[in-house]
Amino acid sequence: MRILFWAGLLALGLFSGCQKNADTPTAAPENIEQTPVKADPVLDFSDRADFAAAERGFIATRDNGEIRGADGELVYDLNAYKFLEGPAPATVNPSLWRQSQLNAKHGLYEVTDGIYQVRGFDLSNMSIIRGDTGWIIVDPLISKETAKAALDLANEQLGARPVSAIILTHSHIDHYGGIRGLVSTQDIESGKVQIIAPEGFTRETVSENILAGNQMARRAGYMFGAFLPKSPEGHIGSGLGQGISLGTSGLIPPTHSVTHTGETLTIDGVTIVFQMAPGAEAPQEFMFYLPQFKAFCQAEEMNRTLHNLLTPRGAQIRNGLVWSKHIDQTILMFGDKTDVSFGSHHWPTWGNDEVIEFYEKQRDTYRYIHDQTLRLANHGMTMTEIAEQIKLPKSLASEFYNRGYYGTVNFNSKAQYQFYYGWFDGNPAHLNPLPPREDAIETIRYMGGADAVLDKANADYDEGNYRFVASVLNKLVFAEPKNKQAAELLAKTYQQLGYQAESGPWRDFYLSGAQELRRPLMEDIIINTGNPDMIANLPLDLFFDLMAVKLNGPKAEGLEIKVNFNFTDTGDKAALHLQHSVLNTRMGALDETADVTIHLARTDLNKIMLKQVSFQTLMKQKKIKVDGSLLTLRKFMGLQDEFEYWFNIVKP
Ligand SMILES: [Zn+2]
């Protein structure tokens, strides 16, 4: 049995945590015949400026490429992508190959005198600013092991200094998860180290995806190629960064929340001017300007890839218009005084002209996708028609940093359509179609049965018409899940689509789908999502909303149960009321007419959520006291569904 401990994964849809056993799946995908993939001719591969920038200021890297956890488990391997050398093989889009070569570089780099970055030690960057007495750390990676390795490298190369402050630019785990590798709780409590984050940070870290978590986590497995081998036929990088570290993630709430644009702090002698950027890349995010260094930290608003307006793992949609306006505000406020711009992913941009051009072209890419999607929609076009037609103008498309290595123009355009119009395109045929399996069975019957479909699909596969072949064979697999020929041809088709993709997540989606068509789900991998820091910081109202999401509505039909939760340590009170197959919660007071009242400590609830102890054991130990009918309580708890990670995606 393999156990992957992906802390925070359910809550955040991103992988982190610690892989308890290094026995990761390594089976290579089946080899298939392959013709080299052509990159978009608008790209100039002779332009090596990005390679010079990605190597600029290199100081050193770690001698030992393997970053391991306390029990010796492999958390991150700096050399896992060593195969990314030379020209692109036939199994990889040359443009993505190039991006992965750039992202795979690792080490400590100087951005400008006094600002450094450790890159390639995780999916994200850790930036380091020299203050009067110590280091100001920006975005401490995903795992404490990688963050500590990054800090150790800086101390070793630049001279050891204490950490004086930590800045968390936004609420995604690749920007705060490693915090416990840098500081202890005592350092924070004693006021020795400040933690600065945007307003609303803690709630967003645990809440952004908590109710939607399991579906999102499963899809994130596809999106980041979590179960693919790292190889020219498998995962080669995510476009945004290379891999995701599998260590221990934590969360320490900020000691100072930044609330408004223009807010200025002096931290360890360094002046920092903040610009808020909410509702774009993350629900809460800020960027900041460092006047002493003439440097701007762009966080994850500007990147050396097109980012996601909708992440394929699933999340609430981001508005390209809002995003573009944040970037425009940066240009207005700081554009003329910035000599270097650095971010939480990829390498920096040097030179004022280059910085402004980069900002303008990133701004206009998001705005173009937003505006042109709406223009075409207002002409009456549907989501897929728009996504097929929309192409960036040459001035934007020819910049490598605007390419769809992470987000894609196609997917983002669909996201903007959905943001304004939803999933329905107005065509009554799409109001109430049959679900996929029923639809598939009938469609295959209309098409003359499985053999006729396979004949045509084989011929079309040979012609390279992969998109339509995938669409038809997906129906055949849903109609006849045991049809081996159909599954294998669909797997080959997904592989071809994956090899052609310029986007890392698209590649990983296709290749993960191919893998799951060929073999059983990896149900022996247990996903453990318990993370003490996240659970301790989960707001109670969200915990009860999650209970309501887990309530099995049909099973609760006709029942009315009232349950109080009385928290003996925090004084919090919650009154839960189940009726009409819905669980409503009112915080703040107990209901005197409740059937059951549970008295327990919040710390004990956290332990139950972490599965460290059971409700029953705590009752036996008299740590939980229950007033009222135990039978009713048991019935109430029995209405809660548990979610299985390994549900089918590419099969019915
Ligand atoms: Zn990030």
PDB file of C-alpha atoms in Angstrom, residues 187-292:
ATOM      1  CA  ASP A 187       9.596  33.444  16.685  1.00  0.00           C
ATOM      2  CA  ILE A 188       6.185  34.695  15.609  1.00  0.00           C
ATOM      3  CA  GLU A 189       4.670  34.865  19.087  1.00  0.00           C
ATOM      4  CA  SER A 190       7.653  36.739  20.500  1.00  0.00           C
ATOM      5  CA  GLY A 191       7.282  39.304  17.721  1.00  0.00           C
ATOM      6  CA  LYS A 192      10.734  38.469  16.379  1.00  0.00           C
ATOM      7  CA  VAL A 193       9.436  37.671  12.908  1.00  0.00           C
ATOM      8  CA  GLN A 194       6.568  39.474  11.222  1.00  0.00           C
ATOM      9  CA  ILE A 195       4.337  37.794   8.666  1.00  0.00           C
ATOM     10  CA  ILE A 196       2.736  40.125   6.165  1.00  0.00           C
ATOM     11  CA  ALA A 197      -0.081  39.049   3.865  1.00  0.00           C
ATOM     12  CA  PRO A 198      -3.071  40.572   2.079  1.00  0.00           C
ATOM     13  CA  GLU A 199      -6.262  41.110   4.051  1.00  0.00           C
ATOM     14  CA  GLY A 200      -8.456  38.003   4.202  1.00  0.00           C
ATOM     15  CA  PHE A 201      -5.457  35.747   3.612  1.00  0.00           C
ATOM     16  CA  THR A 202      -6.055  33.032   6.233  1.00  0.00           C
ATOM     17  CA  ARG A 203      -9.715  32.477   5.419  1.00  0.00           C
ATOM     18  CA  GLU A 204      -8.913  32.252   1.705  1.00  0.00           C
ATOM     19  CA  THR A 205      -6.116  29.729   2.227  1.00  0.00           C
ATOM     20  CA  VAL A 206      -8.494  27.275   3.817  1.00  0.00           C
ATOM     21  CA  SER A 207     -11.747  28.254   2.181  1.00  0.00           C
ATOM     22  CA  GLU A 208     -11.114  28.882  -1.505  1.00  0.00           C
ATOM     23  CA  ASN A 209     -11.920  25.343  -2.435  1.00  0.00           C
ATOM     24  CA  ILE A 210     -12.931  23.505   0.711  1.00  0.00           C
ATOM     25  CA  LEU A 211     -16.485  22.720  -0.348  1.00  0.00           C
ATOM     26  CA  ALA A 212     -15.422  21.658  -3.824  1.00  0.00           C
ATOM     27  CA  GLY A 213     -12.278  19.869  -2.716  1.00  0.00           C
ATOM     28  CA  ASN A 214     -12.458  16.215  -3.687  1.00  0.00           C
ATOM     29  CA  GLN A 215     -13.423  16.742  -7.323  1.00  0.00           C
ATOM     30  CA  MET A 216     -10.776  19.432  -7.556  1.00  0.00           C
ATOM     31  CA  ALA A 217      -8.079  17.279  -5.985  1.00  0.00           C
ATOM     32  CA  ARG A 218      -8.779  14.403  -8.342  1.00  0.00           C
ATOM     33  CA  ARG A 219      -8.560  16.674 -11.351  1.00  0.00           C
ATOM     34  CA  ALA A 220      -5.408  18.305  -9.963  1.00  0.00           C
ATOM     35  CA  GLY A 221      -3.867  14.834 -10.140  1.00  0.00           C
ATOM     36  CA  TYR A 222      -4.462  14.959 -13.899  1.00  0.00           C
ATOM     37  CA  MET A 223      -3.482  18.592 -14.293  1.00  0.00           C
ATOM     38  CA  PHE A 224      -0.079  18.269 -12.636  1.00  0.00           C
ATOM     39  CA  GLY A 225       0.628  14.773 -13.954  1.00  0.00           C
ATOM     40  CA  ALA A 226       0.931  13.506 -10.384  1.00  0.00           C
ATOM     41  CA  PHE A 227       0.783   9.859 -11.434  1.00  0.00           C
ATOM     42  CA  LEU A 228       2.858  10.142 -14.595  1.00  0.00           C
ATOM     43  CA  PRO A 229       6.535   9.278 -14.850  1.00  0.00           C
ATOM     44  CA  LYS A 230       8.834  12.256 -15.404  1.00  0.00           C
ATOM     45  CA  SER A 231      10.170  11.549 -18.884  1.00  0.00           C
ATOM     46  CA  PRO A 232       9.977  12.703 -22.511  1.00  0.00           C
ATOM     47  CA  GLU A 233       6.883  10.469 -22.828  1.00  0.00           C
ATOM     48  CA  GLY A 234       5.398  11.594 -19.516  1.00  0.00           C
ATOM     49  CA  HIS A 235       5.365  14.691 -17.342  1.00  0.00           C
ATOM     50  CA  ILE A 236       7.907  17.291 -18.433  1.00  0.00           C
ATOM     51  CA  GLY A 237       6.802  20.329 -16.401  1.00  0.00           C
ATOM     52  CA  SER A 238       3.742  22.399 -15.642  1.00  0.00           C
ATOM     53  CA  GLY A 239       4.577  25.556 -17.570  1.00  0.00           C
ATOM     54  CA  LEU A 240       4.276  27.632 -14.419  1.00  0.00           C
ATOM     55  CA  GLY A 241       7.127  25.701 -12.851  1.00  0.00           C
ATOM     56  CA  GLN A 242       8.428  22.171 -12.969  1.00  0.00           C
ATOM     57  CA  GLY A 243       7.243  19.879 -10.209  1.00  0.00           C
ATOM     58  CA  ILE A 244       5.379  20.033  -6.945  1.00  0.00           C
ATOM     59  CA  SER A 245       7.297  19.139  -3.800  1.00  0.00           C
ATOM     60  CA  LEU A 246       5.848  16.366  -1.649  1.00  0.00           C
ATOM     61  CA  GLY A 247       6.814  17.563   1.810  1.00  0.00           C
ATOM     62  CA  THR A 248       5.160  18.986   4.878  1.00  0.00           C
ATOM     63  CA  SER A 249       3.051  22.088   4.423  1.00  0.00           C
ATOM     64  CA  GLY A 250       1.924  24.449   7.106  1.00  0.00           C
ATOM     65  CA  LEU A 251       0.193  27.705   7.691  1.00  0.00           C
ATOM     66  CA  ILE A 252       0.926  30.468  10.183  1.00  0.00           C
ATOM     67  CA  PRO A 253      -1.593  33.314  10.147  1.00  0.00           C
ATOM     68  CA  PRO A 254      -0.144  36.748   9.334  1.00  0.00           C
ATOM     69  CA  THR A 255       0.783  39.228  12.030  1.00  0.00           C
ATOM     70  CA  HIS A 256      -0.044  42.135   9.713  1.00  0.00           C
ATOM     71  CA  SER A 257      -2.679  42.322   6.978  1.00  0.00           C
ATOM     72  CA  VAL A 258      -2.227  44.787   4.151  1.00  0.00           C
ATOM     73  CA  THR A 259      -5.557  46.368   3.290  1.00  0.00           C
ATOM     74  CA  HIS A 260      -5.119  48.978   0.574  1.00  0.00           C
ATOM     75  CA  THR A 261      -3.087  50.034  -2.423  1.00  0.00           C
ATOM     76  CA  GLY A 262      -0.430  52.543  -1.461  1.00  0.00           C
ATOM     77  CA  GLU A 263      -0.050  51.133   2.053  1.00  0.00           C
ATOM     78  CA  THR A 264       3.621  51.521   2.883  1.00  0.00           C
ATOM     79  CA  LEU A 265       5.571  49.592   5.496  1.00  0.00           C
ATOM     80  CA  THR A 266       9.181  49.767   6.553  1.00  0.00           C
ATOM     81  CA  ILE A 267      10.312  46.278   7.438  1.00  0.00           C
ATOM     82  CA  ASP A 268      13.825  45.703   8.742  1.00  0.00           C
ATOM     83  CA  GLY A 269      14.848  48.971   7.110  1.00  0.00           C
ATOM     84  CA  VAL A 270      13.291  48.166   3.740  1.00  0.00           C
ATOM     85  CA  THR A 271      10.472  50.357   2.446  1.00  0.00           C
ATOM     86  CA  ILE A 272       7.682  48.440   0.771  1.00  0.00           C
ATOM     87  CA  VAL A 273       4.763  50.002  -1.128  1.00  0.00           C
ATOM     88  CA  PHE A 274       1.890  47.590  -1.704  1.00  0.00           C
ATOM     89  CA  GLN A 275      -0.563  47.300  -4.572  1.00  0.00           C
ATOM     90  CA  MET A 276      -3.625  45.143  -3.951  1.00  0.00           C
ATOM     91  CA  ALA A 277      -4.648  42.797  -6.777  1.00  0.00           C
ATOM     92  CA  PRO A 278      -7.723  40.896  -5.560  1.00  0.00           C
ATOM     93  CA  GLY A 279     -10.049  38.810  -7.688  1.00  0.00           C
ATOM     94  CA  ALA A 280      -7.542  37.998 -10.418  1.00  0.00           C
ATOM     95  CA  GLU A 281      -4.940  35.261 -10.071  1.00  0.00           C
ATOM     96  CA  ALA A 282      -6.055  34.622  -6.485  1.00  0.00           C
ATOM     97  CA  PRO A 283      -8.985  35.919  -4.434  1.00  0.00           C
ATOM     98  CA  GLN A 284      -6.504  37.862  -2.284  1.00  0.00           C
ATOM     99  CA  GLU A 285      -3.137  38.912  -3.624  1.00  0.00           C
ATOM    100  CA  PHE A 286      -0.789  41.868  -3.527  1.00  0.00           C
ATOM    101  CA  MET A 287       2.261  43.028  -5.438  1.00  0.00           C
ATOM    102  CA  PHE A 288       4.810  45.503  -4.069  1.00  0.00           C
ATOM    103  CA  TYR A 289       7.405  48.072  -4.994  1.00  0.00           C
ATOM    104  CA  LEU A 290      10.812  48.412  -3.324  1.00  0.00           C
ATOM    105  CA  PRO A 291      11.993  52.011  -3.885  1.00  0.00           C
ATOM    106  CA  GLN A 292      15.494  51.427  -2.428  1.00  0.00           C
TER     107      GLN A 292
END
